[in-house]
mmCIF file of C-alpha atoms in Angstrom:
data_model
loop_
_atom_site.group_PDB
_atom_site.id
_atom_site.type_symbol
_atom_site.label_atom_id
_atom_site.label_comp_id
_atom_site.label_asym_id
_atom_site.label_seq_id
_atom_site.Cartn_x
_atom_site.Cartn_y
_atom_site.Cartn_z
ATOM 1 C CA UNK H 28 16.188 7.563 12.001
ATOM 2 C CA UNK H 29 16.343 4.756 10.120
ATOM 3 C CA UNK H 30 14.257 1.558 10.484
ATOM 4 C CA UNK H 31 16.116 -1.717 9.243
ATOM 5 C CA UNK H 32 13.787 -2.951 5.794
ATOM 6 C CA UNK H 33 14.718 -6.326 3.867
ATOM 7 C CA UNK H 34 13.968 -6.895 0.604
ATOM 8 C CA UNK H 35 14.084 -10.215 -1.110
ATOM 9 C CA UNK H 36 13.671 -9.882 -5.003
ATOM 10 C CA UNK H 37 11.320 -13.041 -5.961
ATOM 11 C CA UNK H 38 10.940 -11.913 -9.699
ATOM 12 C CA UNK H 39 14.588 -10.326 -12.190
ATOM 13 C CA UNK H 40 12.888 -7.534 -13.166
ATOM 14 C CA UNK H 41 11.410 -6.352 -9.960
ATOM 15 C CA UNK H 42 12.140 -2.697 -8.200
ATOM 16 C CA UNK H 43 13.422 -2.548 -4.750
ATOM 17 C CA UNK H 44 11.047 0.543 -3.506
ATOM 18 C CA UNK H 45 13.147 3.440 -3.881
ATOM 19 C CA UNK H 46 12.070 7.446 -2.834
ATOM 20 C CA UNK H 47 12.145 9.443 -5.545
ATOM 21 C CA UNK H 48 13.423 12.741 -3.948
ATOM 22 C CA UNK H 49 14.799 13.420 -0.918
ATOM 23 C CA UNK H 50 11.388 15.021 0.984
ATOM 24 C CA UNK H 51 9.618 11.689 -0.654
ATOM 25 C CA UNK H 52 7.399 10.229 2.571
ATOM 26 C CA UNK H 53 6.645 7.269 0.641
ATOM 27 C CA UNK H 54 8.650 4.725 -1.625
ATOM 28 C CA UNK H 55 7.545 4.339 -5.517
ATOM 29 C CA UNK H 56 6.018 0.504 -5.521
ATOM 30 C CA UNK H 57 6.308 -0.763 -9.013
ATOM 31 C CA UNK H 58 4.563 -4.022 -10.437
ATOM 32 C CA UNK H 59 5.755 -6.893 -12.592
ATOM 33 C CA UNK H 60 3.521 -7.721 -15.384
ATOM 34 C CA UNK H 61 4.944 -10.798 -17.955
ATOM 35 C CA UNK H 62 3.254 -11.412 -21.259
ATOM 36 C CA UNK H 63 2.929 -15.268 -21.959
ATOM 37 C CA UNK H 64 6.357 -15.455 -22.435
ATOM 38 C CA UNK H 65 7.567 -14.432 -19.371
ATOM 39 C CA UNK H 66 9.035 -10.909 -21.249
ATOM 40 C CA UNK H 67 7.632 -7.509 -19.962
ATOM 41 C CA UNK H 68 4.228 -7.084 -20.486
ATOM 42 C CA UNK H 69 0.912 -5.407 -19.521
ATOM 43 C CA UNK H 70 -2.613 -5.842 -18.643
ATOM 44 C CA UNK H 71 -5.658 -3.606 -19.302
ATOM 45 C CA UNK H 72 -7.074 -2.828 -16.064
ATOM 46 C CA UNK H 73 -11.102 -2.422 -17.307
ATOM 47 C CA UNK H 74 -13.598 0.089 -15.811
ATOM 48 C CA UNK H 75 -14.832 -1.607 -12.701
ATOM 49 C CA UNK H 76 -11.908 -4.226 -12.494
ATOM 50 C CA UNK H 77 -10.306 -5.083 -9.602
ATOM 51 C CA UNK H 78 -6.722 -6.993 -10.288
ATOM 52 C CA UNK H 79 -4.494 -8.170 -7.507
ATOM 53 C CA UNK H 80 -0.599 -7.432 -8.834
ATOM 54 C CA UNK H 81 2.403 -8.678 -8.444
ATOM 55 C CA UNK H 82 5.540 -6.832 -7.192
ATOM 56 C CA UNK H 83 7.810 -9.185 -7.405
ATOM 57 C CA UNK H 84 9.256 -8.027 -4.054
ATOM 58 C CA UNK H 85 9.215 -9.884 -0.629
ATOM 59 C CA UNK H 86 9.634 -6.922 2.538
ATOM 60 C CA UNK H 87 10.235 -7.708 5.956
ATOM 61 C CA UNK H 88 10.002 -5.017 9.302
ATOM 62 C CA UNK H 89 12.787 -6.564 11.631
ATOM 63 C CA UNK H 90 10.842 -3.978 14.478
ATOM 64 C CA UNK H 91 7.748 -4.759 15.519
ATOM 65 C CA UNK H 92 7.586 -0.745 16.138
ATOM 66 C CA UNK H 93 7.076 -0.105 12.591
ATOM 67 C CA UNK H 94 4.712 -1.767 9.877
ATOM 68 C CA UNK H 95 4.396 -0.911 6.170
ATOM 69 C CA UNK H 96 1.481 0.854 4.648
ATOM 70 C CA UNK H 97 0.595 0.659 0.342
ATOM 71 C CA UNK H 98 -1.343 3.972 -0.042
ATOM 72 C CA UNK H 99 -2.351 5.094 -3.455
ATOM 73 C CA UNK H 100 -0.463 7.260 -5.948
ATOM 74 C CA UNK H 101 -2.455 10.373 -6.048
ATOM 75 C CA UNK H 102 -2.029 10.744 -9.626
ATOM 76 C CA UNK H 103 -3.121 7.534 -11.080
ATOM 77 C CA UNK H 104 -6.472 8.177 -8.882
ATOM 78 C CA UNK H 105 -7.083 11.582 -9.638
ATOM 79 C CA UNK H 106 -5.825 11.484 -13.563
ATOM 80 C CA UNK H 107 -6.723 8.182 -14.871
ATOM 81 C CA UNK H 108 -9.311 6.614 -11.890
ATOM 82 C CA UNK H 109 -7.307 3.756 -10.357
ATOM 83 C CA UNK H 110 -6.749 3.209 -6.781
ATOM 84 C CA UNK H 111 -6.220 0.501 -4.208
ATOM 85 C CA UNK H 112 -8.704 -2.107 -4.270
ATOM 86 C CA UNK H 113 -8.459 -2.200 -0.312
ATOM 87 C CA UNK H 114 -8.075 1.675 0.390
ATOM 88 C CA UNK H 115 -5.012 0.736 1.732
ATOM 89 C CA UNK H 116 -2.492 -1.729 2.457
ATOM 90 C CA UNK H 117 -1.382 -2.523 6.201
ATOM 91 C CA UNK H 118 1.826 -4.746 5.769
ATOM 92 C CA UNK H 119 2.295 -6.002 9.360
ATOM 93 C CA UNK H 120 5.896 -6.147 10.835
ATOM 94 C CA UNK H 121 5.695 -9.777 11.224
ATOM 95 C CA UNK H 122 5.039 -10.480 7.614
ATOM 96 C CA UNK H 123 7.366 -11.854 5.386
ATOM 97 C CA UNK H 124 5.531 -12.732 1.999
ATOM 98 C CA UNK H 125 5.387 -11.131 -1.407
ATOM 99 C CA UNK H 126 3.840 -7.324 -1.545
ATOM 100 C CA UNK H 127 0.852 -7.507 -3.476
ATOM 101 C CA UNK H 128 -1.274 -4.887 -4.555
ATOM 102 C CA UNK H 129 -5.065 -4.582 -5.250
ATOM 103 C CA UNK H 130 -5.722 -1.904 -8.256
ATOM 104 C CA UNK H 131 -9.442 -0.609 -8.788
ATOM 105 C CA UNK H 132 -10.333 0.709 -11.994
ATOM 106 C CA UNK H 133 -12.844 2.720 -10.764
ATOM 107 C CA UNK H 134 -13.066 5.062 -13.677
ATOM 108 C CA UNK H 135 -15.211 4.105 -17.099
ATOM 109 C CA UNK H 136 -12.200 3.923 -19.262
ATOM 110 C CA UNK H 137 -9.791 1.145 -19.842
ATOM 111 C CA UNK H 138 -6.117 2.001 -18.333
ATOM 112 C CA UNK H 139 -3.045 0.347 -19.214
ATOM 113 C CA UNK H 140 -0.983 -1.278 -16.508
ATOM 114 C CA UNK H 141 2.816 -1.619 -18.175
ATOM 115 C CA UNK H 142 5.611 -3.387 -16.166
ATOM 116 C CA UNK H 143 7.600 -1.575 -14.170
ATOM 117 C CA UNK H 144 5.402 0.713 -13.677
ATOM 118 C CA UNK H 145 5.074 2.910 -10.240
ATOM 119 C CA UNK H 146 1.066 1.740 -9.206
ATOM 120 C CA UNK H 147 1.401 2.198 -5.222
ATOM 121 C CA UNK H 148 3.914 4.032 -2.551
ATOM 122 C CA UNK H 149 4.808 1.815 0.548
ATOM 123 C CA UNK H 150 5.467 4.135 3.967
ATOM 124 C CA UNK H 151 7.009 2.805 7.390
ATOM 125 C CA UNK H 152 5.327 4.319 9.765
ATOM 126 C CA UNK H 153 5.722 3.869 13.775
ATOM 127 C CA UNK H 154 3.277 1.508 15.563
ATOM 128 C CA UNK H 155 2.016 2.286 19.247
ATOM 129 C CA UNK H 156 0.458 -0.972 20.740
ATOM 130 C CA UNK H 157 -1.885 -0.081 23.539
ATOM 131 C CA UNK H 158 -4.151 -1.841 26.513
ATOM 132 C CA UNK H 159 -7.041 -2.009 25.704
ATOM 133 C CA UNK H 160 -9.049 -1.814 28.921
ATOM 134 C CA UNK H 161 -12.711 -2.466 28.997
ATOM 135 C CA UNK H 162 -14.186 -0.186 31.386
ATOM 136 C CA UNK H 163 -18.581 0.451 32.320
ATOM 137 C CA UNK H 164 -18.135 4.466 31.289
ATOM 138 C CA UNK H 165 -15.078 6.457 30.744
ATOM 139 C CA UNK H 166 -12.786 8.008 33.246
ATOM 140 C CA UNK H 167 -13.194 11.731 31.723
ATOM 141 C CA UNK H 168 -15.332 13.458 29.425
ATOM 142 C CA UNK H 169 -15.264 15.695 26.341
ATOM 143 C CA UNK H 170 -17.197 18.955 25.390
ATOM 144 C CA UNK H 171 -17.533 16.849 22.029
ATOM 145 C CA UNK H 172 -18.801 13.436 23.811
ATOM 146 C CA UNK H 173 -20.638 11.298 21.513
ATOM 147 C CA UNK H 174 -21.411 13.753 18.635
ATOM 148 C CA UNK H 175 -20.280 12.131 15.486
ATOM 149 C CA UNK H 176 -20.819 12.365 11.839
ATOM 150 C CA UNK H 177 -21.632 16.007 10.987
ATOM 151 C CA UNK H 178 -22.650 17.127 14.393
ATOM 152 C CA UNK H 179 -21.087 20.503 13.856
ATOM 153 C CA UNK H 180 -23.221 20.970 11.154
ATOM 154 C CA UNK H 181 -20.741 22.192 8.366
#
């Protein structure tokens, strides 16, 4: 199934998201970086730097079933340190404005950011919208319960 995306490009040299093979889950997100002339450029991303990007690229979710997430490119993490500023991205349906992106240097080593290049993936994913119903205890219990962070002890 197919859920209906528009894309408005707000920059020329911007990259409508694209898969790049056919079991992709998530669509390459690629910034736009201009030098001081407004050519292609890029930006040195410094260890402990946070830099919000631009993609050039307004997205809108016509169905309020679906919303957008920016998740991280495993590589750039794991290889060269950087990652979303914000973990992750939730692009609500209703939103129409530019796709940003927060990168995070988090390594101790300077990393180029070119234009163009893929920095993110954006994924549609379903929404469920529940009620919420605020209740004095819960209508059933679990053999789990309340036990929470490392309560199985492994």
């Amino acid at each position: 199934m197919l859920a209906k995306v528009e894309v408005i490009k707000t920059h020329p040299r911007a990259h409508t998201p694209r898969y790049a093979t056919a079991g992709a889950a998530a669509a390459d997100l690629r910034v736009v970086v201009d030098d001081e002339n407004g050519a292609p450029g890029q930006i040195v991303l410094q260890p402990g730097e946070v830099r919000l990007m631009n993609t050039g690229l307004k997205v809108f979710v016509k169905d309020h079933n679906y919303m957008g997430v920016i998740a991280p490119r495993s590589g750039m993490g794991h290889k060269q340190g950087v990652i979303l500023g914000n973990t992750v991205g939730i692009i609500d349906s209703d939103y129409s404005g530019e796709l940003l992106i927060s990168l995070w240097n988090r390594s101790a080593t300077p990393v180029e950011i070119t234009d163009g290049q893929a920095v993110a993936q954006y994924i549609i994913v379903p929404v469920v919208h529940v009620d919420f119903e605020e209740v004095s205890e819960f209508s059933e219990s679990t053999a789990r319960g309340a036990g929470g962070f490392g309560h199985t002890g492994k």
